Amino acid sequence: VNGVPRTHIARLNPDGTLDLAFDPSADNWVYSLAVQTDGKILVGGDFNNVGGQARSRIARLDSNGTAEVGFDPGADGIVYGLAVQADGKIVLGGAFNTAGGQTRNGLARLDANGALEAGFNPGAVGAVFSTALQSDGKIVIGGPFTTVGGVARNRIAQLNADGSLDTSFNPNANNLIYSLAVQADGKTI
């Protein structure tokens, strides 16, 4: 970046110059980032080391780029989507079968400290590429999946705050969804 080596992750100053003090280096692709209200940075991807620590596909960095020592939930496959809820819980979407040491197919939710939330297990058949949060606590997901929570859902679905499928939402997309965003008026792009 700007002629300075950076491995899979960098931070730019407001004027577009490279922040030279921030160099967490990941050993493989970073696919998703989210910044918490406290300034810490969540990183998801296909890496096994980031910020100077061994981390399996998810990590939390301090503002200086160092991996947080106590945050190490791990996933056995790529983490493509990250979203931080208002209560600090972290929603993960990806191509994984386990997260936090437990079976989770493509979707998981962590407590703010990184512990897996036991009651959140919607399950997706196929990867989840994107996660977006609505103001009412619902979660919209997109990707190449065909089933969520045991119910057919083609590439886009909406979950209730508890992780159960919102059966009233079924746009039935006919191709992959790589990215989602929710507008202030609640509409999903």
mmCIF file of C-alpha atoms in Angstrom:
data_model
loop_
_atom_site.group_PDB
_atom_site.id
_atom_site.type_symbol
_atom_site.label_atom_id
_atom_site.label_comp_id
_atom_site.label_asym_id
_atom_site.label_seq_id
_atom_site.Cartn_x
_atom_site.Cartn_y
_atom_site.Cartn_z
ATOM 1 C CA VAL A 1 0.000 0.000 0.000
ATOM 2 C CA ASN A 2 1.571 3.295 -1.094
ATOM 3 C CA GLY A 3 4.700 1.254 -1.896
ATOM 4 C CA VAL A 4 5.002 -0.149 1.650
ATOM 5 C CA PRO A 5 4.630 -3.920 2.184
ATOM 6 C CA ARG A 6 1.475 -5.011 4.000
ATOM 7 C CA THR A 7 0.227 -8.597 4.189
ATOM 8 C CA HIS A 8 -3.537 -8.891 3.682
ATOM 9 C CA ILE A 9 -4.523 -6.000 5.968
ATOM 10 C CA ALA A 10 -3.665 -2.308 6.213
ATOM 11 C CA ARG A 11 -5.145 0.882 7.633
ATOM 12 C CA LEU A 12 -5.267 4.229 5.884
ATOM 13 C CA ASN A 13 -5.226 7.669 7.458
ATOM 14 C CA PRO A 14 -8.078 10.070 6.553
ATOM 15 C CA ASP A 15 -5.918 11.599 3.802
ATOM 16 C CA GLY A 16 -5.334 8.176 2.160
ATOM 17 C CA THR A 17 -1.775 7.707 3.370
ATOM 18 C CA LEU A 18 -0.774 4.443 5.003
ATOM 19 C CA ASP A 19 -0.938 4.262 8.801
ATOM 20 C CA LEU A 20 2.629 3.062 9.350
ATOM 21 C CA ALA A 21 2.000 2.111 12.983
ATOM 22 C CA PHE A 22 -0.688 -0.443 12.046
ATOM 23 C CA ASP A 23 0.716 -3.686 10.615
ATOM 24 C CA PRO A 24 -1.042 -6.769 12.006
ATOM 25 C CA SER A 25 -0.119 -9.007 9.010
ATOM 26 C CA ALA A 26 -2.369 -11.950 8.249
ATOM 27 C CA ASP A 27 -0.963 -15.133 6.734
ATOM 28 C CA ASN A 28 -3.878 -15.467 4.295
ATOM 29 C CA TRP A 29 -6.923 -13.624 2.943
ATOM 30 C CA VAL A 30 -9.039 -11.271 5.038
ATOM 31 C CA TYR A 31 -12.640 -11.224 3.803
ATOM 32 C CA SER A 32 -14.469 -9.199 6.432
ATOM 33 C CA LEU A 33 -13.896 -6.465 8.975
ATOM 34 C CA ALA A 34 -16.051 -4.825 11.610
ATOM 35 C CA VAL A 35 -15.169 -2.064 14.047
ATOM 36 C CA GLN A 36 -16.662 -2.283 17.526
ATOM 37 C CA THR A 37 -17.850 0.784 19.432
ATOM 38 C CA ASP A 38 -14.717 0.555 21.621
ATOM 39 C CA GLY A 39 -12.489 0.834 18.520
ATOM 40 C CA LYS A 40 -11.378 -2.793 18.492
ATOM 41 C CA ILE A 41 -11.332 -4.410 15.045
ATOM 42 C CA LEU A 42 -12.866 -7.780 14.224
ATOM 43 C CA VAL A 43 -11.182 -9.623 11.363
ATOM 44 C CA GLY A 44 -12.595 -12.625 9.510
ATOM 45 C CA GLY A 45 -11.072 -14.595 6.673
ATOM 46 C CA ASP A 46 -9.021 -17.641 5.785
ATOM 47 C CA PHE A 47 -5.957 -16.993 7.959
ATOM 48 C CA ASN A 48 -4.302 -18.973 10.746
ATOM 49 C CA ASN A 49 -2.163 -16.133 12.106
ATOM 50 C CA VAL A 50 -2.930 -12.451 12.443
ATOM 51 C CA GLY A 51 -1.708 -9.648 14.663
ATOM 52 C CA GLY A 52 1.185 -11.742 15.922
ATOM 53 C CA GLN A 53 -1.015 -14.568 17.257
ATOM 54 C CA ALA A 54 -2.275 -17.926 16.012
ATOM 55 C CA ARG A 55 -5.949 -17.380 15.172
ATOM 56 C CA SER A 56 -8.210 -19.635 13.090
ATOM 57 C CA ARG A 57 -10.133 -17.392 10.706
ATOM 58 C CA ILE A 58 -11.420 -14.885 13.276
ATOM 59 C CA ALA A 59 -9.566 -12.453 15.494
ATOM 60 C CA ARG A 60 -10.045 -9.221 17.369
ATOM 61 C CA LEU A 61 -7.346 -6.593 17.112
ATOM 62 C CA ASP A 62 -6.587 -3.759 19.481
ATOM 63 C CA SER A 63 -6.451 -0.369 17.802
ATOM 64 C CA ASN A 64 -2.683 -0.801 17.320
ATOM 65 C CA GLY A 65 -3.166 -4.050 15.337
ATOM 66 C CA THR A 66 -2.173 -6.544 18.054
ATOM 67 C CA ALA A 67 -4.424 -9.607 18.350
ATOM 68 C CA GLU A 68 -6.367 -9.629 21.602
ATOM 69 C CA VAL A 69 -4.979 -12.463 23.720
ATOM 70 C CA GLY A 70 -8.268 -13.572 25.338
ATOM 71 C CA PHE A 71 -10.323 -13.595 22.121
ATOM 72 C CA ASP A 72 -9.819 -16.872 20.238
ATOM 73 C CA PRO A 73 -13.106 -18.572 19.274
ATOM 74 C CA GLY A 74 -11.784 -20.115 16.035
ATOM 75 C CA ALA A 75 -13.631 -21.494 13.023
ATOM 76 C CA ASP A 76 -12.753 -24.493 10.851
ATOM 77 C CA GLY A 77 -13.539 -22.688 7.576
ATOM 78 C CA ILE A 78 -13.541 -19.236 6.037
ATOM 79 C CA VAL A 79 -15.350 -16.394 7.840
ATOM 80 C CA TYR A 80 -16.843 -14.197 5.097
ATOM 81 C CA GLY A 81 -19.236 -11.970 7.043
ATOM 82 C CA LEU A 82 -19.086 -10.187 10.405
ATOM 83 C CA ALA A 83 -21.602 -7.953 12.102
ATOM 84 C CA VAL A 84 -21.571 -6.462 15.602
ATOM 85 C CA GLN A 85 -24.958 -6.147 17.275
ATOM 86 C CA ALA A 86 -25.884 -3.220 19.526
ATOM 87 C CA ASP A 87 -25.421 -5.483 22.583
ATOM 88 C CA GLY A 88 -21.852 -6.315 21.488
ATOM 89 C CA LYS A 89 -22.619 -9.828 20.250
ATOM 90 C CA ILE A 90 -20.859 -10.821 17.031
ATOM 91 C CA VAL A 91 -22.595 -12.598 14.141
ATOM 92 C CA LEU A 92 -20.373 -14.713 11.876
ATOM 93 C CA GLY A 93 -21.221 -15.996 8.435
ATOM 94 C CA GLY A 94 -18.984 -18.214 6.394
ATOM 95 C CA ALA A 95 -18.043 -21.590 5.008
ATOM 96 C CA PHE A 96 -17.389 -23.278 8.340
ATOM 97 C CA ASN A 97 -18.805 -26.336 10.085
ATOM 98 C CA THR A 98 -17.550 -25.475 13.567
ATOM 99 C CA ALA A 99 -17.060 -22.224 15.442
ATOM 100 C CA GLY A 100 -16.006 -21.830 19.044
ATOM 101 C CA GLY A 101 -15.352 -25.587 19.142
ATOM 102 C CA GLN A 102 -18.994 -26.498 18.446
ATOM 103 C CA THR A 103 -20.904 -27.549 15.333
ATOM 104 C CA ARG A 104 -22.200 -24.489 13.493
ATOM 105 C CA ASN A 105 -22.979 -24.653 9.771
ATOM 106 C CA GLY A 106 -22.222 -21.314 8.157
ATOM 107 C CA LEU A 107 -23.682 -19.173 10.970
ATOM 108 C CA ALA A 108 -22.680 -18.528 14.559
ATOM 109 C CA ARG A 109 -23.007 -15.832 17.189
ATOM 110 C CA LEU A 110 -20.409 -14.993 19.801
ATOM 111 C CA ASP A 111 -20.810 -13.129 23.056
ATOM 112 C CA ALA A 112 -18.773 -9.935 23.315
ATOM 113 C CA ASN A 113 -15.984 -11.909 25.030
ATOM 114 C CA GLY A 114 -15.759 -14.406 22.115
ATOM 115 C CA ALA A 115 -17.650 -17.312 23.706
ATOM 116 C CA LEU A 116 -20.030 -19.144 21.379
ATOM 117 C CA GLU A 117 -23.703 -18.468 22.084
ATOM 118 C CA ALA A 118 -25.171 -21.927 22.649
ATOM 119 C CA GLY A 119 -28.777 -21.063 21.764
ATOM 120 C CA PHE A 120 -27.973 -19.512 18.376
ATOM 121 C CA ASN A 121 -27.680 -22.287 15.788
ATOM 122 C CA PRO A 122 -29.808 -21.615 12.694
ATOM 123 C CA GLY A 123 -27.668 -23.750 10.364
ATOM 124 C CA ALA A 124 -27.200 -23.077 6.684
ATOM 125 C CA VAL A 125 -26.730 -25.583 3.885
ATOM 126 C CA GLY A 126 -24.096 -23.731 1.906
ATOM 127 C CA ALA A 127 -21.889 -20.784 2.801
ATOM 128 C CA VAL A 128 -23.021 -17.418 4.153
ATOM 129 C CA PHE A 129 -21.102 -14.593 2.444
ATOM 130 C CA SER A 130 -22.736 -11.584 4.069
ATOM 131 C CA THR A 131 -24.463 -10.648 7.319
ATOM 132 C CA ALA A 132 -26.378 -7.429 7.949
ATOM 133 C CA LEU A 133 -28.283 -6.231 10.995
ATOM 134 C CA GLN A 134 -31.664 -4.558 11.125
ATOM 135 C CA SER A 135 -32.635 -2.053 13.813
ATOM 136 C CA ASP A 136 -35.288 -4.476 15.154
ATOM 137 C CA GLY A 137 -32.595 -7.083 15.932
ATOM 138 C CA LYS A 138 -33.241 -9.256 12.892
ATOM 139 C CA ILE A 139 -30.311 -10.526 10.837
ATOM 140 C CA VAL A 140 -30.261 -10.696 7.039
ATOM 141 C CA ILE A 141 -27.880 -13.181 5.427
ATOM 142 C CA GLY A 142 -26.798 -13.763 1.846
ATOM 143 C CA GLY A 143 -24.697 -16.352 0.041
ATOM 144 C CA PRO A 144 -24.899 -19.525 -2.032
ATOM 145 C CA PHE A 145 -26.912 -21.416 0.620
ATOM 146 C CA THR A 146 -30.165 -23.199 -0.241
ATOM 147 C CA THR A 147 -31.500 -24.034 3.216
ATOM 148 C CA VAL A 148 -31.562 -22.214 6.567
ATOM 149 C CA GLY A 149 -32.921 -23.784 9.731
ATOM 150 C CA GLY A 150 -34.100 -26.811 7.770
ATOM 151 C CA VAL A 151 -36.271 -24.661 5.463
ATOM 152 C CA ALA A 152 -35.559 -23.974 1.785
ATOM 153 C CA ARG A 153 -34.169 -20.443 1.314
ATOM 154 C CA ASN A 154 -32.363 -19.522 -1.870
ATOM 155 C CA ARG A 155 -29.373 -17.294 -1.249
ATOM 156 C CA ILE A 156 -31.069 -14.749 1.042
ATOM 157 C CA ALA A 157 -32.832 -15.176 4.368
ATOM 158 C CA GLN A 158 -33.821 -13.231 7.431
ATOM 159 C CA LEU A 159 -33.397 -14.490 10.968
ATOM 160 C CA ASN A 160 -35.242 -13.360 14.046
ATOM 161 C CA ALA A 161 -33.087 -12.009 16.875
ATOM 162 C CA ASP A 162 -33.011 -15.474 18.510
ATOM 163 C CA GLY A 163 -31.646 -17.081 15.318
ATOM 164 C CA SER A 164 -34.869 -18.701 14.184
ATOM 165 C CA LEU A 165 -35.853 -18.275 10.542
ATOM 166 C CA ASP A 166 -38.278 -15.436 9.758
ATOM 167 C CA THR A 167 -40.627 -17.456 7.556
ATOM 168 C CA SER A 168 -42.403 -14.334 6.248
ATOM 169 C CA PHE A 169 -39.229 -13.227 4.405
ATOM 170 C CA ASN A 170 -38.467 -15.194 1.228
ATOM 171 C CA PRO A 171 -37.227 -13.155 -1.776
ATOM 172 C CA ASN A 172 -35.943 -16.391 -3.443
ATOM 173 C CA ALA A 173 -32.892 -14.949 -5.234
ATOM 174 C CA ASN A 174 -31.813 -16.838 -8.347
ATOM 175 C CA ASN A 175 -28.062 -16.218 -8.064
ATOM 176 C CA LEU A 176 -25.301 -15.623 -5.511
ATOM 177 C CA ILE A 177 -25.447 -12.760 -3.031
ATOM 178 C CA TYR A 178 -22.012 -11.557 -2.002
ATOM 179 C CA SER A 179 -22.886 -8.440 -0.020
ATOM 180 C CA LEU A 180 -25.847 -6.976 1.874
ATOM 181 C CA ALA A 181 -26.583 -3.698 3.614
ATOM 182 C CA VAL A 182 -29.614 -2.493 5.532
ATOM 183 C CA GLN A 183 -30.701 1.114 5.030
ATOM 184 C CA ALA A 184 -31.925 3.334 7.892
ATOM 185 C CA ASP A 185 -35.502 2.826 6.645
ATOM 186 C CA GLY A 186 -35.147 -0.963 7.037
ATOM 187 C CA LYS A 187 -34.856 -1.770 3.348
ATOM 188 C CA THR A 188 -32.210 -4.331 2.401
ATOM 189 C CA ILE A 189 -29.860 -3.676 -0.495
#
